[in-house]
mmCIF file of C-alpha atoms in Angstrom:
data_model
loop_
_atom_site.group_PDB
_atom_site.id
_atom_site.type_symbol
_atom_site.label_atom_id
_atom_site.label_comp_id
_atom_site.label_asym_id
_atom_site.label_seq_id
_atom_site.Cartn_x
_atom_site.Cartn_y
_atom_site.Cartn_z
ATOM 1 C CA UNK L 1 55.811 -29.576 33.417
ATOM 2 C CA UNK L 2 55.108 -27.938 29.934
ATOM 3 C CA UNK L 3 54.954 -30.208 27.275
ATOM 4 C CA UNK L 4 54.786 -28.914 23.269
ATOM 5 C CA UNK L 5 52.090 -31.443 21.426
ATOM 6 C CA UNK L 6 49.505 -31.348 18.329
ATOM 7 C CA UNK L 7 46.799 -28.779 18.939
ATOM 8 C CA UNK L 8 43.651 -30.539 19.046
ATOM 9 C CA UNK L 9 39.562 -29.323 18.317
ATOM 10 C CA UNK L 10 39.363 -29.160 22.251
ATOM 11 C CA UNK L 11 41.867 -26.465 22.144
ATOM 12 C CA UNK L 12 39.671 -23.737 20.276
ATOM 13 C CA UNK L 13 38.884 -21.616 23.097
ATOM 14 C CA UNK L 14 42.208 -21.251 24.105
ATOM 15 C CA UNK L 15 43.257 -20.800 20.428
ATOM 16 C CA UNK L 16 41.246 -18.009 21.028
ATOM 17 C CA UNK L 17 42.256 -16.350 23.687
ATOM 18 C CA UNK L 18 45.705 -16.413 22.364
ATOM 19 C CA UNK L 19 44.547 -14.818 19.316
ATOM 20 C CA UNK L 20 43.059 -11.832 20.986
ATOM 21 C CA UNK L 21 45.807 -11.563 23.660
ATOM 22 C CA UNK L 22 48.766 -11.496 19.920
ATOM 23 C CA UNK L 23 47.271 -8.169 18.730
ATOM 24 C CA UNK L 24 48.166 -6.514 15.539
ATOM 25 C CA UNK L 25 50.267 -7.960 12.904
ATOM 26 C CA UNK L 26 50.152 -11.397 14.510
ATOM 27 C CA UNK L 27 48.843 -12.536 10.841
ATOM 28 C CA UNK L 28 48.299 -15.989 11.425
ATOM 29 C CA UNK L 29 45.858 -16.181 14.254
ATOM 30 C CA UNK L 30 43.207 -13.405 13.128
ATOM 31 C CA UNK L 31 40.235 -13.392 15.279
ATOM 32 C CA UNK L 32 38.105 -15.147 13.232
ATOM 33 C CA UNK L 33 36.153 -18.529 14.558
ATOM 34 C CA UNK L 34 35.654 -19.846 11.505
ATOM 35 C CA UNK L 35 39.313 -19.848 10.581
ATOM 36 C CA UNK L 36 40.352 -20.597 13.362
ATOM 37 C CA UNK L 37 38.345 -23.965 13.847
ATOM 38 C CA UNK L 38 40.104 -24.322 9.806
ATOM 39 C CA UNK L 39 43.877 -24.401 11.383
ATOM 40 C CA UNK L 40 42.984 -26.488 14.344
ATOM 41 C CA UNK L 41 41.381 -29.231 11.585
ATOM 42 C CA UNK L 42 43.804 -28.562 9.060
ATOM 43 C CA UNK L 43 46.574 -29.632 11.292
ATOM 44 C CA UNK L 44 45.089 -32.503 13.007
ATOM 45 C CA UNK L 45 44.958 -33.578 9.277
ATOM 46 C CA UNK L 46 48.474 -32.929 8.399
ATOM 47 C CA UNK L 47 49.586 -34.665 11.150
ATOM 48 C CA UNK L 48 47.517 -38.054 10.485
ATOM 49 C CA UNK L 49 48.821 -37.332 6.289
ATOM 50 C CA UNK L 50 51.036 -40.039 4.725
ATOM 51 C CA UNK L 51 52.821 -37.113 2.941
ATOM 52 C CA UNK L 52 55.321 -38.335 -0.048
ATOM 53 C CA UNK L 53 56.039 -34.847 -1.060
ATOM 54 C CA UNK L 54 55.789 -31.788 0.709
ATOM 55 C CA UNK L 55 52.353 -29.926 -0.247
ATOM 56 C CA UNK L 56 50.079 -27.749 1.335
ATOM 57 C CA UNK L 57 50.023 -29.133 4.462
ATOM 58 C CA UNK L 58 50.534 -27.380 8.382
ATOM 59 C CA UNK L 59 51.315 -28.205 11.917
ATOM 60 C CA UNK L 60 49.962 -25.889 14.597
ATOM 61 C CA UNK L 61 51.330 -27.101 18.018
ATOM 62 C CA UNK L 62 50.344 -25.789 21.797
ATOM 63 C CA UNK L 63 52.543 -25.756 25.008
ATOM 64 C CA UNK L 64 50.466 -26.998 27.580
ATOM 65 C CA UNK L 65 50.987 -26.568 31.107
ATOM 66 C CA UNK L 66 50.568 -30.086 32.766
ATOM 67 C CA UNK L 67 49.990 -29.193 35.632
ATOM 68 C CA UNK L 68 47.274 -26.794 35.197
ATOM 69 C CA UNK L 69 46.254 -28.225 31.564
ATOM 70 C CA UNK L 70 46.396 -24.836 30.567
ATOM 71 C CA UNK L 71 47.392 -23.896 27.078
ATOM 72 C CA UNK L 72 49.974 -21.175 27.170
ATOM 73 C CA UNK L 73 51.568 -20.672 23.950
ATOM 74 C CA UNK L 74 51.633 -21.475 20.098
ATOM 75 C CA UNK L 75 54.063 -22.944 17.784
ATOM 76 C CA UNK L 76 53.516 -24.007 14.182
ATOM 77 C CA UNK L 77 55.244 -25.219 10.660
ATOM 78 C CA UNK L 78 53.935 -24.389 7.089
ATOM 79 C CA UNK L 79 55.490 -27.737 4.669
ATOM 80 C CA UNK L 80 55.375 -25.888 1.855
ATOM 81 C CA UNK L 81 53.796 -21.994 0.975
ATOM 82 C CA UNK L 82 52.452 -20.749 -1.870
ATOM 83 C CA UNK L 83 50.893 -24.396 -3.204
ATOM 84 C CA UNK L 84 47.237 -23.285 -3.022
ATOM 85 C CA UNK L 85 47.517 -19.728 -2.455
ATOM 86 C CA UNK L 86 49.682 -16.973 -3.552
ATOM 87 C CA UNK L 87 52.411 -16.264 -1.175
ATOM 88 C CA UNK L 88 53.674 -12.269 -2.236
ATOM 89 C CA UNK L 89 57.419 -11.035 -1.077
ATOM 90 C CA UNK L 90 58.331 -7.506 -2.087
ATOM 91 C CA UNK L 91 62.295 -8.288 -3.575
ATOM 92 C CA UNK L 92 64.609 -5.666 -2.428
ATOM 93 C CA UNK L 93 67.000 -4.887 -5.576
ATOM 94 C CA UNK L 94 68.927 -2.759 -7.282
ATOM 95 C CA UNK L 95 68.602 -0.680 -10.868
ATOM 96 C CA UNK L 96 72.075 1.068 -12.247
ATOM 97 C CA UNK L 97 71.485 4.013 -14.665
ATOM 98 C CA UNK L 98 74.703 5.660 -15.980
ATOM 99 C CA UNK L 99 76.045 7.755 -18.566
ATOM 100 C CA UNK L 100 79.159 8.482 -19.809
ATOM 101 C CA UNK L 101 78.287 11.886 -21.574
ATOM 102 C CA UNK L 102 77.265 13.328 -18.175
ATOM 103 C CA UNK L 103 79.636 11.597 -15.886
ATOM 104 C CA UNK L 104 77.204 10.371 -13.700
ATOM 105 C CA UNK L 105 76.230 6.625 -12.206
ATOM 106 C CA UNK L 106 73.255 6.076 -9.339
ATOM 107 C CA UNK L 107 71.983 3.174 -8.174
ATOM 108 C CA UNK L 108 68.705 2.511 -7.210
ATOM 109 C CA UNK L 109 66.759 0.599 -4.746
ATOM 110 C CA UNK L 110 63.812 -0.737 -6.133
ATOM 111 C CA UNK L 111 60.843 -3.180 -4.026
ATOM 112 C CA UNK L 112 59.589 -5.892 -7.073
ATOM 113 C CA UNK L 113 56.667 -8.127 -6.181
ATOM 114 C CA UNK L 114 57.478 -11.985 -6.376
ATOM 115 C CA UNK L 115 56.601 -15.364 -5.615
ATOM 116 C CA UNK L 116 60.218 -16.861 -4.729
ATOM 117 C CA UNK L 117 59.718 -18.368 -1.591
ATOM 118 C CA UNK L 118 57.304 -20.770 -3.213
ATOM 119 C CA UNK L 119 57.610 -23.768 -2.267
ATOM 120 C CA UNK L 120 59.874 -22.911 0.867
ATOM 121 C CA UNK L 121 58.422 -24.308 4.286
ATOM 122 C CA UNK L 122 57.653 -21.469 7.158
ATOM 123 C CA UNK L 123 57.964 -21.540 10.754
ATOM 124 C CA UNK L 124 55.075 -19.580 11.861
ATOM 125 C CA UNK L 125 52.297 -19.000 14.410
ATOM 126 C CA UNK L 126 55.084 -18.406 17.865
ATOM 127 C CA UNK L 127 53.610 -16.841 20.800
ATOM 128 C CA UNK L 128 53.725 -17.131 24.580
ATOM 129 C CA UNK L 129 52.038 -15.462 27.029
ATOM 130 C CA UNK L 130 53.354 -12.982 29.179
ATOM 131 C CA UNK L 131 53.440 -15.089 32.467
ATOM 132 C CA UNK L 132 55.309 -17.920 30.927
ATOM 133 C CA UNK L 133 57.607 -15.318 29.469
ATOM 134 C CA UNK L 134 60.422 -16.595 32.086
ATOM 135 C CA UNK L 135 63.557 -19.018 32.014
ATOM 136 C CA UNK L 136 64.245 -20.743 28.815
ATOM 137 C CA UNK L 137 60.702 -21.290 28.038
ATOM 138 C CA UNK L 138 60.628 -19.070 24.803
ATOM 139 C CA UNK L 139 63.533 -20.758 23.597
ATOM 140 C CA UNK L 140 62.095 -24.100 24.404
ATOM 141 C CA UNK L 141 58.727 -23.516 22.443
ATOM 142 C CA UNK L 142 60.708 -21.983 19.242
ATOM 143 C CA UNK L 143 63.623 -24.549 18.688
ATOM 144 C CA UNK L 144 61.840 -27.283 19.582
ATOM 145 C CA UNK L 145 60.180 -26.992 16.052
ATOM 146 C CA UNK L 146 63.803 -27.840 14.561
ATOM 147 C CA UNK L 147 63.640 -31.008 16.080
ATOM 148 C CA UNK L 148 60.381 -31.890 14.366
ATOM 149 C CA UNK L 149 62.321 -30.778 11.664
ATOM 150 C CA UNK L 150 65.182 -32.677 11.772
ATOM 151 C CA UNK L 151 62.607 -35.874 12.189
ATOM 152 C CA UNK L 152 60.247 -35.416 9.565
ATOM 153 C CA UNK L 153 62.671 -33.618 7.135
ATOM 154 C CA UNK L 154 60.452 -35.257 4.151
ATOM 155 C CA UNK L 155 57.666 -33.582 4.781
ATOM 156 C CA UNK L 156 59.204 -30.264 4.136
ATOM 157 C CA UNK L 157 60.496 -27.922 1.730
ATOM 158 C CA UNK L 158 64.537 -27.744 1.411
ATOM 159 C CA UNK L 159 64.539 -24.056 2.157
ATOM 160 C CA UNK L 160 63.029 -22.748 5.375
ATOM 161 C CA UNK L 161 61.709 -19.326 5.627
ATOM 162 C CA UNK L 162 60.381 -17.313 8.926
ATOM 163 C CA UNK L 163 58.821 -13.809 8.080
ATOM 164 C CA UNK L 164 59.746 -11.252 10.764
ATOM 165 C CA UNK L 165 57.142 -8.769 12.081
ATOM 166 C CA UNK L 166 57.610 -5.240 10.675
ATOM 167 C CA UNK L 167 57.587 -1.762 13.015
ATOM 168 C CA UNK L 168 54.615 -0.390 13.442
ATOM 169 C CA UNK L 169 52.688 1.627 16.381
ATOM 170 C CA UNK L 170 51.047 0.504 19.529
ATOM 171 C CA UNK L 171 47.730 0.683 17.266
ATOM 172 C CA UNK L 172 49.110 -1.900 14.717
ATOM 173 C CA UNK L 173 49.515 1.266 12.204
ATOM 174 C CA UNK L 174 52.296 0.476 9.910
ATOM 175 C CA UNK L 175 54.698 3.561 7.948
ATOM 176 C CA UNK L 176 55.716 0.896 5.518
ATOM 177 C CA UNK L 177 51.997 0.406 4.575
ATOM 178 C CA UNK L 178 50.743 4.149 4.490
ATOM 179 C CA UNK L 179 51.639 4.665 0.770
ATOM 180 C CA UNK L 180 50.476 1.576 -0.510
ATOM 181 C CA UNK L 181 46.890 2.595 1.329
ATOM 182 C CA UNK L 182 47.136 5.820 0.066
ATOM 183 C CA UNK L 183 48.021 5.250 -3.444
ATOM 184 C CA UNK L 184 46.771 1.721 -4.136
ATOM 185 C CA UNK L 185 45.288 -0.217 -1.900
ATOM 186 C CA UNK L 186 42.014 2.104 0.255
ATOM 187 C CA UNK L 187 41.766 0.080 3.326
ATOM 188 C CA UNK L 188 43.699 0.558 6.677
ATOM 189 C CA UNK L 189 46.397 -1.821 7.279
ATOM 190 C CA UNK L 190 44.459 -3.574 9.878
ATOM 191 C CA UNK L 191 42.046 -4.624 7.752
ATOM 192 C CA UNK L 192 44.443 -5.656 4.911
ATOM 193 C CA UNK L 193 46.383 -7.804 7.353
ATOM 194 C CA UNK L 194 43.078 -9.571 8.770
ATOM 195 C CA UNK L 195 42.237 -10.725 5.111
ATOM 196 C CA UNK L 196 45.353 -11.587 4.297
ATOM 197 C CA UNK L 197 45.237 -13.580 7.174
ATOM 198 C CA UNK L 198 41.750 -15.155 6.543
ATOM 199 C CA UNK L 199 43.587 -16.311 2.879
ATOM 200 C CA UNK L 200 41.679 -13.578 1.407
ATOM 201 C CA UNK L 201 44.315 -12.275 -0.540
ATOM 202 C CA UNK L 202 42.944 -11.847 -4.098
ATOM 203 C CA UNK L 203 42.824 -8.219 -3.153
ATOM 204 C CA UNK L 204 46.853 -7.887 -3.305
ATOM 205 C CA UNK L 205 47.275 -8.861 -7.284
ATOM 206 C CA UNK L 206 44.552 -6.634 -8.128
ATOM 207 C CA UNK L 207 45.523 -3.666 -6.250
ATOM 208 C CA UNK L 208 49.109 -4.309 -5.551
ATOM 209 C CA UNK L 209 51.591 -1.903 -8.195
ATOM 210 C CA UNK L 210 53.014 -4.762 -10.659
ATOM 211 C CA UNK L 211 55.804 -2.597 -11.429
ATOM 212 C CA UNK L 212 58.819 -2.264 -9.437
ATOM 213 C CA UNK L 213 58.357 0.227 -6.639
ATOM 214 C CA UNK L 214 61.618 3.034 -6.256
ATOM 215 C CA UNK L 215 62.218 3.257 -2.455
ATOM 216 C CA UNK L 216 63.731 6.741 -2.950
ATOM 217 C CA UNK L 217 60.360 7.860 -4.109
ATOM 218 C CA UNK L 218 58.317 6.573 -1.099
ATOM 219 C CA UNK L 219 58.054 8.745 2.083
ATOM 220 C CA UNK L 220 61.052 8.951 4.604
ATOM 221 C CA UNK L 221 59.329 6.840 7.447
ATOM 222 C CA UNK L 222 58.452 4.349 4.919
ATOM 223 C CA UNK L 223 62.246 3.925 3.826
ATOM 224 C CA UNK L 224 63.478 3.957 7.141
ATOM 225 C CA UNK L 225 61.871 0.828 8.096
ATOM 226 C CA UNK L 226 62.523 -1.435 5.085
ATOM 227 C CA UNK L 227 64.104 -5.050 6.740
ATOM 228 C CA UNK L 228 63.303 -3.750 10.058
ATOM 229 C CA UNK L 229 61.997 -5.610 12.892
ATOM 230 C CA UNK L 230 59.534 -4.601 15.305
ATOM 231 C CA UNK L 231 60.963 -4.022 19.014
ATOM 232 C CA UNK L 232 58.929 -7.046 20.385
ATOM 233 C CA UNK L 233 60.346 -9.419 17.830
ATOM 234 C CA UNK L 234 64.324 -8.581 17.729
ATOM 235 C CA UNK L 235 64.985 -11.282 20.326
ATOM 236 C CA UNK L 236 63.186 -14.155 18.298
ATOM 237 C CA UNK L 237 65.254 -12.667 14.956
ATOM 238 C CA UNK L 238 68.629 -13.065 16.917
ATOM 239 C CA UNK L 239 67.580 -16.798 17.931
ATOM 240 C CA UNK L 240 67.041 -17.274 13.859
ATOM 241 C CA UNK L 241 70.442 -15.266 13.357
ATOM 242 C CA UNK L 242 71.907 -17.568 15.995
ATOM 243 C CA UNK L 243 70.438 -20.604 13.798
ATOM 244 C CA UNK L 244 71.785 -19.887 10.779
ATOM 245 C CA UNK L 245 68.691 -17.537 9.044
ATOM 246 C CA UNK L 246 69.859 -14.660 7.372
ATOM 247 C CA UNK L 247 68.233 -11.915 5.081
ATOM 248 C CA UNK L 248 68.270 -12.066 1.528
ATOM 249 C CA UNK L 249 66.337 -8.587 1.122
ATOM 250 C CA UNK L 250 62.755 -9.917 0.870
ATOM 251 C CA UNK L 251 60.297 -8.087 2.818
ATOM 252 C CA UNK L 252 56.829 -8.351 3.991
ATOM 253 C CA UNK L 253 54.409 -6.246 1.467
ATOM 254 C CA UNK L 254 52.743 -4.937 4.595
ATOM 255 C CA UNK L 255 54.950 -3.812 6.722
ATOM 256 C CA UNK L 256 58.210 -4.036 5.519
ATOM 257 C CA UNK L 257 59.143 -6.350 8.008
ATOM 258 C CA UNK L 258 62.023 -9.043 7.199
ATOM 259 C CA UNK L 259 61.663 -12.280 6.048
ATOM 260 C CA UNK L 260 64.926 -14.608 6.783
ATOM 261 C CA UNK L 261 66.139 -17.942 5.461
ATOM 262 C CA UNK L 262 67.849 -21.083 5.761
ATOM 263 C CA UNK L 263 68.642 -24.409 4.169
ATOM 264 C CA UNK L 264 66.456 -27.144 6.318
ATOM 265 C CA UNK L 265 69.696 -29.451 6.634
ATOM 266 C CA UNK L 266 72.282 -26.196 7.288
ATOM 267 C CA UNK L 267 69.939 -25.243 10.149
ATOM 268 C CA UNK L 268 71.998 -25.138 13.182
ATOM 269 C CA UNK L 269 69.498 -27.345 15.702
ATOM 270 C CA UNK L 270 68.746 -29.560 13.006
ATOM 271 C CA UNK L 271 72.427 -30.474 12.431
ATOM 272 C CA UNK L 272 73.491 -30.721 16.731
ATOM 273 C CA UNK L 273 69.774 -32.406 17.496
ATOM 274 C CA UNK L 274 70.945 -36.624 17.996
ATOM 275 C CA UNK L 275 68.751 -39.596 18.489
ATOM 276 C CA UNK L 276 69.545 -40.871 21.804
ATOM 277 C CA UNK L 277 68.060 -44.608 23.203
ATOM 278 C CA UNK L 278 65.600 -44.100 26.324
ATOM 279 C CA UNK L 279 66.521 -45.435 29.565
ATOM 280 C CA UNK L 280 64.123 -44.713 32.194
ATOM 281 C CA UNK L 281 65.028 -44.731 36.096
ATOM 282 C CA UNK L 282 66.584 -41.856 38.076
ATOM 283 C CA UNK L 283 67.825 -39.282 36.579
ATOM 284 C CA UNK L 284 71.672 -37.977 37.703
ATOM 285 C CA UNK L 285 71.899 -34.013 38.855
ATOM 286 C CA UNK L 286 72.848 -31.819 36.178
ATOM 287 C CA UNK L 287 73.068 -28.285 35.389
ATOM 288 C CA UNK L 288 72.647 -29.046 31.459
ATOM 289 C CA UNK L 289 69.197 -27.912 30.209
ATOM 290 C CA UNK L 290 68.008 -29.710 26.837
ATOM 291 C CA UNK L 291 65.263 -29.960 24.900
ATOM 292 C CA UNK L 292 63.779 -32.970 23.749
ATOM 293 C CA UNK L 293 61.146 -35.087 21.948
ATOM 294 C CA UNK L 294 59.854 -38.061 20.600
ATOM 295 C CA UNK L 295 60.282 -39.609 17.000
ATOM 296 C CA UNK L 296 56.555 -39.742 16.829
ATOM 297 C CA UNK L 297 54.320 -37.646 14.105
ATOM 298 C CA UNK L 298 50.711 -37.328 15.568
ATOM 299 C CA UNK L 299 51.846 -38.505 18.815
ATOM 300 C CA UNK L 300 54.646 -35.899 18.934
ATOM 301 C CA UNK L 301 55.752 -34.522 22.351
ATOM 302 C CA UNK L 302 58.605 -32.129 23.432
ATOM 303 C CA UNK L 303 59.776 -30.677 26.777
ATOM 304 C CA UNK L 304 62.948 -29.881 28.494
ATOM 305 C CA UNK L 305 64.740 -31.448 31.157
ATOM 306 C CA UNK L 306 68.481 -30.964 32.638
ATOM 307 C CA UNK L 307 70.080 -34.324 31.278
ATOM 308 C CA UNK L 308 73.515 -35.463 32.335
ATOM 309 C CA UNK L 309 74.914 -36.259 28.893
ATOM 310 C CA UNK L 310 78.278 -35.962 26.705
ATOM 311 C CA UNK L 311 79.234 -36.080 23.523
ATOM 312 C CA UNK L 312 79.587 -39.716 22.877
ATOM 313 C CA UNK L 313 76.319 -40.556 24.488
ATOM 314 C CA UNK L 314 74.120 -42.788 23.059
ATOM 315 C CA UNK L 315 71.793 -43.516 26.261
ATOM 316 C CA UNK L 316 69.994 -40.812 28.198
ATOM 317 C CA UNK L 317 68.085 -41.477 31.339
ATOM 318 C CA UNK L 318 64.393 -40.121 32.153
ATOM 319 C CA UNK L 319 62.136 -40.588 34.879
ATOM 320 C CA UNK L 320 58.908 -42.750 34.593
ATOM 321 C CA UNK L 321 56.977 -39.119 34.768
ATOM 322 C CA UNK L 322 58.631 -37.796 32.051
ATOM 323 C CA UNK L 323 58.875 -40.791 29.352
ATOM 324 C CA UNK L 324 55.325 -40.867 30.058
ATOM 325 C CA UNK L 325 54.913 -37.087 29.294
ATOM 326 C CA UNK L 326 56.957 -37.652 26.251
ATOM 327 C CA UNK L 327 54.938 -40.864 24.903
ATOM 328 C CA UNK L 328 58.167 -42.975 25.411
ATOM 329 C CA UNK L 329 59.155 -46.435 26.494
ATOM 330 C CA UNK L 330 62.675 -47.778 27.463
ATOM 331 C CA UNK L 331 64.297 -48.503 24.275
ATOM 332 C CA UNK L 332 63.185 -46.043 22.412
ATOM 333 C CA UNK L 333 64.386 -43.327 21.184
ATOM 334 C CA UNK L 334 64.077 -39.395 21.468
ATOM 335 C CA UNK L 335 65.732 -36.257 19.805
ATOM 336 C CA UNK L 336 67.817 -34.027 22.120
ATOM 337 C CA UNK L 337 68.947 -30.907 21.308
ATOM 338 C CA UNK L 338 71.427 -28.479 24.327
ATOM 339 C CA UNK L 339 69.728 -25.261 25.223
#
């Protein structure tokens, strides 16, 4: 059975592992122990927080394999970006320049540096490995994060905001990034992803052009992959689509990549997830796959399971093995979301 809970300090080695085994431009798990051993205790925090308003607080979550209590993938929410540190956006506009003498109008794509997403919470830190790569597992693991959402909807900014991985190369070498290296920044974009992913990011308003940046001035492969996704990550993008996310031109300053949004309460899952009362005995044959959870915060579970429901259900019926899985007792409730 896999089973999505709270990453815990006795997870750090295979926090680890999944680090190394992300690669390039995976920005939130940078190989780093010390930083690492930071998220894992940051989180354990956040979920133990009596949180009032939404601050700087994040919830790293693991899908374990219960079977072979072997950690096999990575899920996480940020509450709130941008509250400690700075949390940079290149905005994708437009300037109009026209004149009447000449006859001539052009408009002109510009990339201005911003801090609008302040504020906004983040799904982040999604990865599972290749052998689990199977079924409905990778839609499991993401979505299920909407139903934490959809609980705990307090602790968590009204917009929600995923940032999309940008193209670059098998060796993590972005086009997007190769002018800002060569004309402002010095240092590869490996290395500038690392520290941005270490928080080190002091670099960026130092180095980072203030003005706004004309696209038709940068090189061709640079423009070409503005608000593009890389190949790997197009089928998580169309789950987001699917959601209700869309693009409001802000890209990543690194690679280009985009970042999408969505209202918290207009988010698709969140709105067709339903609290359901537990009733635990057999459970009927069905061909319906769900995903569900608990209602708890730092006892929070969530797994799938083929449930015979409808529409006007307000029971659903587990087995002892998987109320126990899920932390539940008859009577209680769960959240339930269709796959």
């Amino acid at each position: 059975m896999l089973i999505i809970r709270p990453i815990r300090a006795s997870d750090f080695p295979a926090l680890r592992c999944i680090a190394e085994e992300s690669g390039h431009g995976f920005t939130s798990l940078p190989v780093n122990d010390e930083l690492l051993t930071r998220k894992i205790a940051r989180s354990e925090t956040s979920f133990a927080k009596v949180v009032e308003t939404p601050f700087d607080e994040g919830y790293l979550m693991v899908l374990e394999d219960t079977e072979t209590q072997e950690v096999v993938g990575t899920c996480g929410l940020e509450a709130a970006v941008g509250m400690e540190d700075a949390f940079y956006h290149y905005r994708l506009g437009t300037e109009v320049y026209h004149s009447s003498q000449i006859e001539v109008r052009n408009e002109v794509e510009t990339l201005s540096l911003c801090h609008d997403y302040t504020g906004a919470a983040e799904l982040c830190t999604l990865f599972l490995r290749d052998s689990y790569r199977k079924g409905n597992n990778g839609r499991m693991l993401s979505r299920s994060r909407f139903l934490f959402l959809a609980q705990h909807a307090n602790r968590f900014g009204e917009t929600v905001i995923a940032e999309m991985r940008g193209v670059s190369d098998e060796n993590g070498n972005s086009p997007f990034y190769g002018w800002l290296q060569q004309n402002f920044l010095g240092i590869d974009f490996i290395q500038a992803d690392y520290l941005s992913g270490l928080g080190q990011k002091a670099f960026m308003a130092e180095m980072m052009p203030r003005s706004p940046v004309y696209v038709c001035l940068l090189p061709e492969a640079a423009q070409k992959v503005i608000g593009e996704v890389h190949t790997n990550t197009r089928p998580a993008l169309s789950l987001l689509q699917a959601e209700g996310f869309r693009w409001r031109n802000y890209v990543d300053i690194f690679d280009g990549g985009p970042t999408v949004e969505c209202n918290l309460a207009d988010i698709r899952s969140v709105r067709e997830s339903r609290l359901l009362t537990v009733r635990i005995g057999d459970m009927p044959q069905s061909k319906d796959s769900f995903i569900l959870s608990n209602t708890h915060l730092a006892d929070y579970r969530a797994g799938s399971a083929k449930l015979a429901l409808t529409d006007d259900s307000e029971d659903v019926i587990l087995s002892s093995e998987l109320a126990a899985a899920l932390l539940v007792a008859d009577g209680q409730s769960v959240r339930v979301l269709a796959i």
